[in-house]
XYZ file of C-alpha atoms in Angstrom:
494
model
C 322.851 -13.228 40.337
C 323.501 -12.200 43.728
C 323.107 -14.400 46.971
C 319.687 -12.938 47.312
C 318.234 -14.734 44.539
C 319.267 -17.631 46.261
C 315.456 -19.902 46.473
C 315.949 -21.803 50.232
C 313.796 -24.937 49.985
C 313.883 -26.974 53.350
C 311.500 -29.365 52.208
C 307.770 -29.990 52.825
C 306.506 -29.160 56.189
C 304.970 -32.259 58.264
C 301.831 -30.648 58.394
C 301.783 -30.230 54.338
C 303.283 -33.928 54.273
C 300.345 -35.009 56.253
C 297.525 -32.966 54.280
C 298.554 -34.264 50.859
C 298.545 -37.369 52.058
C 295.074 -37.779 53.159
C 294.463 -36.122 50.030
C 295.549 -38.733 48.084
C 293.002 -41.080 49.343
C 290.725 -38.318 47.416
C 292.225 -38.316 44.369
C 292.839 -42.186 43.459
C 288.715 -42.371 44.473
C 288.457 -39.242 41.989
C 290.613 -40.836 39.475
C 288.672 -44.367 39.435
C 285.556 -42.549 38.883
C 286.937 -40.993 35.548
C 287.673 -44.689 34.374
C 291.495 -43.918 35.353
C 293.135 -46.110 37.662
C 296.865 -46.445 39.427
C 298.053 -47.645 42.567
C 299.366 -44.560 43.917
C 297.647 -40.924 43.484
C 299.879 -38.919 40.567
C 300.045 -34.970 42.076
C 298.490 -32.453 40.014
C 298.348 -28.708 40.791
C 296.420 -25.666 39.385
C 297.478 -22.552 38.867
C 295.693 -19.825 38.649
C 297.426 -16.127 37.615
C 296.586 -12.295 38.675
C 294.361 -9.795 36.860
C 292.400 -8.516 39.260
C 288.383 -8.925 38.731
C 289.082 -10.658 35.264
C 290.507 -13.225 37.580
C 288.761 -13.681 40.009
C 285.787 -14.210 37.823
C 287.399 -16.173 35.360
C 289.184 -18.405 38.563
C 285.734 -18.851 39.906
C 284.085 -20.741 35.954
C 287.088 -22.754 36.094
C 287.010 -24.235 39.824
C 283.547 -24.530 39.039
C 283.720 -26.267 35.373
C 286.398 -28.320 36.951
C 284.120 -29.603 39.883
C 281.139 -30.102 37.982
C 283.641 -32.287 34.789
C 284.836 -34.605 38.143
C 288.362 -33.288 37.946
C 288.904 -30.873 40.973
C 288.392 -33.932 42.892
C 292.166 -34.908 40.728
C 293.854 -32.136 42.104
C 296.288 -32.214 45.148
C 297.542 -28.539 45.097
C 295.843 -24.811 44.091
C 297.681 -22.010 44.068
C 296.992 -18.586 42.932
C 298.420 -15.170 42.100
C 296.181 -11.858 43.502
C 292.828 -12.249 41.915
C 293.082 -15.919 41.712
C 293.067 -15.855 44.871
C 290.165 -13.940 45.911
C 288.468 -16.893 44.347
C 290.388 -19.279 45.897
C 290.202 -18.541 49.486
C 286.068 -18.432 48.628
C 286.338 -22.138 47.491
C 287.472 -23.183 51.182
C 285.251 -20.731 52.944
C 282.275 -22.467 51.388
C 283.512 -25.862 51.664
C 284.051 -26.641 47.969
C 280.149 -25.585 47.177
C 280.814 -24.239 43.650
C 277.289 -24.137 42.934
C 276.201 -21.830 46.075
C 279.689 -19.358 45.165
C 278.295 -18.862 41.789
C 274.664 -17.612 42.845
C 276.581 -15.852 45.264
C 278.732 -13.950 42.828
C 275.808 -13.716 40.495
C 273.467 -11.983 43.396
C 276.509 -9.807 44.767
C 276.484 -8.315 40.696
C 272.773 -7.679 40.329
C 273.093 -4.727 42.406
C 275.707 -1.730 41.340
C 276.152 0.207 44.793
C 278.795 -0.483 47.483
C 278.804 0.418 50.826
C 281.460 2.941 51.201
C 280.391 3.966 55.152
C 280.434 -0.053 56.004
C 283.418 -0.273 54.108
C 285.842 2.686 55.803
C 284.058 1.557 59.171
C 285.694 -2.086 58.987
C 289.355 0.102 57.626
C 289.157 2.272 60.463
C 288.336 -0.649 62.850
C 291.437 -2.745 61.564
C 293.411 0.634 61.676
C 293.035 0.565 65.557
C 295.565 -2.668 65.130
C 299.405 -2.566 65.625
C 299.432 -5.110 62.707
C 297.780 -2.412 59.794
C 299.308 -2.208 56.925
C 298.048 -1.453 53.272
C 296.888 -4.853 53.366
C 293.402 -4.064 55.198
C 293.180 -0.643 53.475
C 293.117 -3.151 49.628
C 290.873 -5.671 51.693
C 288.481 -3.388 52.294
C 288.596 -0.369 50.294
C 289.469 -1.929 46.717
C 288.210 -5.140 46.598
C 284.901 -5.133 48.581
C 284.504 -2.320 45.993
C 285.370 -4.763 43.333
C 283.987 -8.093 44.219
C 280.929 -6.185 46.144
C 281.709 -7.525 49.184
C 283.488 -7.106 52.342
C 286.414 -10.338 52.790
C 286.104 -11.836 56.595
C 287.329 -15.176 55.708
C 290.985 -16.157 57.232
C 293.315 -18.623 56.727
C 292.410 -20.731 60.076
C 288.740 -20.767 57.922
C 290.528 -23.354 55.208
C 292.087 -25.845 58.590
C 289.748 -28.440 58.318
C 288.874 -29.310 54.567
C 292.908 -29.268 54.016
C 293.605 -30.983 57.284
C 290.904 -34.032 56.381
C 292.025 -33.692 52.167
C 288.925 -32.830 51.114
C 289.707 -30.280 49.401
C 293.515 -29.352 47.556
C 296.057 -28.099 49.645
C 296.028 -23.937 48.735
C 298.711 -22.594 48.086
C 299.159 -18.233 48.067
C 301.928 -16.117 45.889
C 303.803 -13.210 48.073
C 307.481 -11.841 47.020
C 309.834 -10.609 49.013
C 309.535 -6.855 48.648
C 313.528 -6.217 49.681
C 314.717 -8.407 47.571
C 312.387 -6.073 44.809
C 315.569 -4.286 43.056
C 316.554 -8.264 42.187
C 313.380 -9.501 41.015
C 312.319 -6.268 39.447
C 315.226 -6.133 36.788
C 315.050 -9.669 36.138
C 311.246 -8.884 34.488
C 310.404 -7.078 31.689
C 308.661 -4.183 32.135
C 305.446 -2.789 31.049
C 304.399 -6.611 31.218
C 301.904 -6.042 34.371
C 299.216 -8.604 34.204
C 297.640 -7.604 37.493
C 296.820 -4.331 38.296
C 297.553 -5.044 42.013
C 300.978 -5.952 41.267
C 301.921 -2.784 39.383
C 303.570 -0.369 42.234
C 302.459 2.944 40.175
C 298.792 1.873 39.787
C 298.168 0.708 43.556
C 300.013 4.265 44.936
C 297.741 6.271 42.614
C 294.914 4.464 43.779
C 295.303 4.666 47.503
C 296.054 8.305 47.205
C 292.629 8.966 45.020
C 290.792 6.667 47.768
C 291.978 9.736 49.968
C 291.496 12.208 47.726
C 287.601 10.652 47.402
C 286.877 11.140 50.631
C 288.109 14.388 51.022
C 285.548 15.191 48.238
C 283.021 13.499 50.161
C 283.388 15.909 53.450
C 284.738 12.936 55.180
C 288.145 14.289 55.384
C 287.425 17.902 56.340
C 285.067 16.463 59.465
C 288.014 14.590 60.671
C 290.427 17.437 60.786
C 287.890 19.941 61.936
C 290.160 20.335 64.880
C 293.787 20.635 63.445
C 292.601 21.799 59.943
C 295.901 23.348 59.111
C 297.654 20.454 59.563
C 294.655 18.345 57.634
C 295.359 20.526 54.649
C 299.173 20.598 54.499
C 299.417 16.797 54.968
C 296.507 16.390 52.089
C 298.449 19.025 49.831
C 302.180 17.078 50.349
C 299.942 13.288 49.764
C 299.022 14.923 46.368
C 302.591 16.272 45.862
C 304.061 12.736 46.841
C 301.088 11.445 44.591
C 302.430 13.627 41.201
C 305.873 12.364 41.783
C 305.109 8.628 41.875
C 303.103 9.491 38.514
C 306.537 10.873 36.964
C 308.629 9.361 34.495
C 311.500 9.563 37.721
C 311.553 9.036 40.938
C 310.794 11.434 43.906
C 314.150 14.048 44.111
C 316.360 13.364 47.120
C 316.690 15.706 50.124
C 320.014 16.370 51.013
C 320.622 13.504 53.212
C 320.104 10.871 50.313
C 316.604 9.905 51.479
C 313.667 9.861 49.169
C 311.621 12.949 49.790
C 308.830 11.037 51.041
C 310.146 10.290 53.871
C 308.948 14.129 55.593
C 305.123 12.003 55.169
C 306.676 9.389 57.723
C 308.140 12.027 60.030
C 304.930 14.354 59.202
C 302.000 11.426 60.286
C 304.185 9.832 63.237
C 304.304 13.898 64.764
C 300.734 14.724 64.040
C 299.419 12.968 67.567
C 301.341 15.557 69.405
C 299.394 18.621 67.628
C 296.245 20.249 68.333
C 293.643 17.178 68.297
C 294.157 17.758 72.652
C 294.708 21.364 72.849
C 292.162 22.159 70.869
C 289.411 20.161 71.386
C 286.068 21.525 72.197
C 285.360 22.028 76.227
C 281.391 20.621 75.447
C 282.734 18.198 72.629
C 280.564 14.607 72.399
C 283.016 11.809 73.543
C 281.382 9.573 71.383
C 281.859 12.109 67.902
C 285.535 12.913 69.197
C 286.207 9.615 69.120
C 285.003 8.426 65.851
C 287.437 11.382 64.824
C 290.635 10.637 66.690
C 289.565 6.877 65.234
C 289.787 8.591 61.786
C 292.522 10.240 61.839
C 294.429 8.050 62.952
C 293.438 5.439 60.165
C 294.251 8.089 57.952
C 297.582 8.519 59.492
C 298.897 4.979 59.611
C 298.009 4.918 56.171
C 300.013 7.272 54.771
C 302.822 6.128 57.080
C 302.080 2.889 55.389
C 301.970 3.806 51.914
C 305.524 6.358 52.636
C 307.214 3.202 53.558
C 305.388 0.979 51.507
C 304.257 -1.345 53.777
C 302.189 -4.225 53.333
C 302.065 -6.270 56.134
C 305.354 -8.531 57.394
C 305.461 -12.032 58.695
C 307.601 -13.713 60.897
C 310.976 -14.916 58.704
C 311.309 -18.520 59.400
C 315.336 -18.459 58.406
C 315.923 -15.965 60.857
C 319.550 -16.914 62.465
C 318.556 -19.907 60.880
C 322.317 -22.579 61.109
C 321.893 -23.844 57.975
C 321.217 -20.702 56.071
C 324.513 -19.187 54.767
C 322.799 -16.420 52.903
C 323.181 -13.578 55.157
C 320.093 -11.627 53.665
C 317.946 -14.371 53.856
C 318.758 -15.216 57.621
C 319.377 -11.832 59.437
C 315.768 -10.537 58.865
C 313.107 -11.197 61.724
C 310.891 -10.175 59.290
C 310.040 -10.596 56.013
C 307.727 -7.882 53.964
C 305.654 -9.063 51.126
C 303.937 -7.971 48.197
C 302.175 -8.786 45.672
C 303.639 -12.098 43.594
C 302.540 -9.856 40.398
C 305.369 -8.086 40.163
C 307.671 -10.271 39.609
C 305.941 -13.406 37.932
C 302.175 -13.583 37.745
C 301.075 -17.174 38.330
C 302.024 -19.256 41.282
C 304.396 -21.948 39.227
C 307.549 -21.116 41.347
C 305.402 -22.728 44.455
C 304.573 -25.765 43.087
C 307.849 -26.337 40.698
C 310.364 -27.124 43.445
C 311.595 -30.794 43.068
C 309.922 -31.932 46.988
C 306.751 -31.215 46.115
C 306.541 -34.078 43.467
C 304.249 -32.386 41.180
C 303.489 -34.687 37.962
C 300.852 -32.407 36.413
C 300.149 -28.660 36.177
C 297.189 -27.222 34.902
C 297.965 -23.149 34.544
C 294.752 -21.052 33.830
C 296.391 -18.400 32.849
C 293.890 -14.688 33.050
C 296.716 -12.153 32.415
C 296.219 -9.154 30.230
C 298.217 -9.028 26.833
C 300.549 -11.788 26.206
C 299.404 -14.954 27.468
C 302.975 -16.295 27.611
C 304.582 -13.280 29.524
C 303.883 -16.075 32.584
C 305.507 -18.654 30.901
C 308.490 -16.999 29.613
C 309.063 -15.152 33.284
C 308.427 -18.669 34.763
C 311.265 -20.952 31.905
C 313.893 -17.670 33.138
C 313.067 -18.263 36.627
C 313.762 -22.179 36.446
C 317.276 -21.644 34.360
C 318.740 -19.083 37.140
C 317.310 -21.962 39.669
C 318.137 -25.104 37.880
C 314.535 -25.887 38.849
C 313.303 -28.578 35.620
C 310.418 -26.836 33.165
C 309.661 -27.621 29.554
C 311.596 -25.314 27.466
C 310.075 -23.496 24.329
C 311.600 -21.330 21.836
C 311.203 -18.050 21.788
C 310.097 -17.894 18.199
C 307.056 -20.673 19.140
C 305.849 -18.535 21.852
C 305.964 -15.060 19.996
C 303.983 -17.193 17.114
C 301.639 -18.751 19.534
C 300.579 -15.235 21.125
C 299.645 -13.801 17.899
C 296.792 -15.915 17.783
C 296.617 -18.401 20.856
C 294.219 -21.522 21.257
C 292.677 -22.544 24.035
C 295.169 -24.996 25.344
C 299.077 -25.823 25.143
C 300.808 -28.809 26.436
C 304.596 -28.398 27.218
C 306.656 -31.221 28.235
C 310.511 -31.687 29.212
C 312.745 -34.674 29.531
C 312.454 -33.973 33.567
C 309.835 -32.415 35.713
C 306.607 -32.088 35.595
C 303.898 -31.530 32.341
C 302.440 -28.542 31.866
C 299.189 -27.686 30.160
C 298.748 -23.826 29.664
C 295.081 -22.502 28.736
C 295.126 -18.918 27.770
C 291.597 -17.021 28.587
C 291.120 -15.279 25.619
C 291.651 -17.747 22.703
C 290.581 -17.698 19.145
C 289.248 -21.613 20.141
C 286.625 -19.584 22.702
C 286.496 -16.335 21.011
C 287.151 -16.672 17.488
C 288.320 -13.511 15.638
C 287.350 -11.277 19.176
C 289.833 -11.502 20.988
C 290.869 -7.794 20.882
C 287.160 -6.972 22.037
C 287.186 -9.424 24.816
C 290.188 -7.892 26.566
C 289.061 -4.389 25.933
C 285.742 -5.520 27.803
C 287.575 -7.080 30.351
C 290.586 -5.343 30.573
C 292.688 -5.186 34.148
C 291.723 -1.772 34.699
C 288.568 -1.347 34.093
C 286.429 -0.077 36.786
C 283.912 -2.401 39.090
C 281.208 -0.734 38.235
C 281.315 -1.253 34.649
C 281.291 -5.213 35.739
C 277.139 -5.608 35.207
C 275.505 -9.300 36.000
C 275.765 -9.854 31.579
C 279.639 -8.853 31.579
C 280.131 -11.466 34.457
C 277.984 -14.276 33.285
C 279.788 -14.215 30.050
C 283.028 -14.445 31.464
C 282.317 -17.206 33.285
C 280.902 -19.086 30.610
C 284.047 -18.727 28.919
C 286.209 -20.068 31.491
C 284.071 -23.045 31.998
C 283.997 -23.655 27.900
C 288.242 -23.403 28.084
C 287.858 -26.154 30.713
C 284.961 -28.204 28.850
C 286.421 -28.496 25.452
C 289.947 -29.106 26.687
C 288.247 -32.475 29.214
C 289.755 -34.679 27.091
C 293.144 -33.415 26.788
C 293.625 -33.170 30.146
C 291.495 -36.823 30.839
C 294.883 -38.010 28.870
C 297.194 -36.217 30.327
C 296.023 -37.244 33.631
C 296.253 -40.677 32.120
C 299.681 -40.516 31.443
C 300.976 -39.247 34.607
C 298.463 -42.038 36.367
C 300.506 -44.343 34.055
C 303.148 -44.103 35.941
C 301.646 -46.212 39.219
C 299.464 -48.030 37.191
C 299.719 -51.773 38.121
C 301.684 -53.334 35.117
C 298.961 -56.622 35.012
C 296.263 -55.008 34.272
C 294.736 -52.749 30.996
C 294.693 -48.801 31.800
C 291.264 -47.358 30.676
C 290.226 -43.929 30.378
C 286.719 -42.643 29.489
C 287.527 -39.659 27.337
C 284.171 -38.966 26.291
């Protein structure tokens, strides 16, 4: 592989180092209350992968079956992949209250209706920021629609129950989206467990989120005032729309570029047209405002979905000494994307070697194979020489024909891994087929009523109840290793 591959771990930050720490105190008083003892705290992570609602719903039993079973409390690191996260980032918002983020989800699904006006109010709002990227148009526009609510939480919300270790230390997936021609042939395709990490899928959803509200009048009040302009620029986001749907990609204009690059030049021009000269002499300020305010959401958004932009951060290796990889350190920035696309659970976060990690739990809530994640993830660690228990190919293909509820891979090195598929014959006998068609990645919100979600979640928290004392003994094991040697180990794995 190229040098762009290369993974750059500096080690753990001192603010990390000092988090985990004071989360160990948490976890040896978790472990003694589950009849488990050692003299230092073993670390355990969990993982939870993409799938959009599925997951979020499905992350949201688990944390939940895990707190109520006594062994969140275990865990030192959480990590997620898209929808896993949605739940996530809830967990820390609410202070660990699994009880009062289950009503909540169960009241936000009694009703069907979202707020569309409330919803393209707080777009257009963020819009007015330099910072806007695609990132605030998904926040708002696709998954208040599908969690039926708008997100306000930020990370600065989760300082204080991961400063004090109260909580496990989160963890969030991103790739690299110019390294994507790398990462992107390394996967298999047609493997998309998360419908926010397939590229096709998210561009033919922003464009019918525009096309909706130009059905809805929305669009046509905006441009009353350079309608010409409003209706060529809707016409070539369709055009730019039917090419992303095609089996190639958009044709090349003669200077090499990708033809979608006249949308860039098109948007960043359309301040100098008519909105000034031909405004209305009696026009309300107020009404011309909430225009120019719209159409210039509209604008940046296309700009951002031409370049495909999702938001950048601040690259830390930047003219960094000790960084010989030139692509790595001669970006200020770095732009990321969803962690779907290349492997669809978090394990490359908590595998790397300073992190320590004894025991991972990965809930894995993917669509189709259930061991896509772990076969992306054992390719991943031989490029990287990163330790992972290896499986055969044959044992995996055999294992996804009919998977059970819970797999537990170990290697001579690094750390143990217990894998717990969603769907499982264990959970859902000979249904399996109808469960994913019920809750498959694509489905819309609003076929999500309060029945479809209860049952979901009752299935995650059965995969974590029946599988209590598996992981009670794994957790055991790994304990085992800090365990003072005088004394008898004791588990309770009733």
């Amino acid at each position: 592989m190229g040098s762009s591959e290369v993974s750059v771990i500096p080690g753990l930050q001192k603010e990390e180092k000092a988090a985990v720490e004071r989360r160990r105190l948490h976890v040896l008083k978790a472990l003694k209350k589950l009849r488990i003892e050692a003299d230092e705290a073993p670390v355990v992570a969990v993982l939870g992968s993409g799938g959009g609602l599925r997951a979020h719903i499905a992350c949201l039993g688990v944390l939940s079956e895990m707190k109520e079973q006594g062994l969140l409390d275990a865990v030192t690191y959480l990590a997620g992949v898209s929808g896993s996260t949605w739940a996530i980032s809830s967990l820390y918002t609410n202070d660990g209250d699994m009880e009062a983020l289950e009503a909540d989800l169960k009241h936000r699904f009694t009703r069907q209706e979202w707020d569309l006006a409330k919803s393209l109010q707080k777009t257009i709002q963020a819009a007015r920021s330099e910072n806007y990227s695609l990132t605030d148009f998904w926040a708002y526009m696709v998954i208040s629609k599908q969690t039926r609510e708008l997100p306000e939480s930020h990370l600065s919300n989760m300082k204080k129950p991961v400063e004090e270790g109260t909580l496990p230390y989160p963890i969030f997936a991103a790739i690299d989206n110019d390294l994507q021609p790398s990462w992107q042939e390394a996967r298999a395709p047609g493997l998309w467990g998360s419908a926010l990490g397939n590229t096709e899928v998210i561009r033919e959803y922003i464009f019918d989120q525009l096309r909706n509200l130009t059905l809805k009048g929305l669009w046509r009040r905006a441009v009353a005032n350079a309608k010409s302009i409003g209706h060529l620029l809707f016409a070539r986001l369709l055009r730019l729309q039917e090419s992303s749907q095609g089996e190639h990609p958009p044709p090349e204009d003669e200077g090499g570029e990708p033809e979608h690059t006249w949308l860039t030049e098109m948007l960043e021009n359309w301040t100098r047209t008519s909105l000034e000269k031909q405004e209305q002499p009696h026009e309300d300020p107020e009404r011309k405002g909430s225009l120019s305010n719209f159409m210039d959401f509209v604008k940046k958004t296309g700009i951002c979905a031409s370049k495909w932009e999702w938001g950048t951060t601040h690259n830390f290796l930047y003219k960094h000494s000790g960084i010989r990889d030139k692509i790595m350190s001669s970006r200020k920035h770095l732009h990321l994307v969803d962690a779907g696309l290349a492997i669809n659970t978090p394990f490359p976060l908590v595998l790397p070697p300073t992190r320590e990690v004894h025991l991972i739990l990965s809930f894995d809530f993917s669509a189709g194979d259930p061991f896509e994640t772990i076969r992306a993830t054992t390719d991943y660690c031989r490029r990287h020489k990163i330790p992972f228990p290896q499986v055969e190919e044959a044992e995996l293909d055999l294992w996804s024909k009919a998977p059970a509820s819970c797999y537990i891979l170990k290697g001579e090195t690094g750390p143990v891994v217990m894998h717990f598929p969603l769907f499982n014959i264990d959970a859902c006998g000979g249904d399996i087929e109808a469960w994913s068609d019920t809750y498959d990645t694509f489905k819309l919100a609003d076929t999500y009523t309060l029945d479809v979600v209860v049952l979901l979640l009752a299935l995650a928290k059965k995969n974590v109840r029946e599988n209590k004392k598996k992981i009670l003994r794994e957790l055991m094991n790994v304990a085992g290793l800090y365990y003072p040697k005088d004394s008898a180990r004791s588990c309770c794995l009733a």
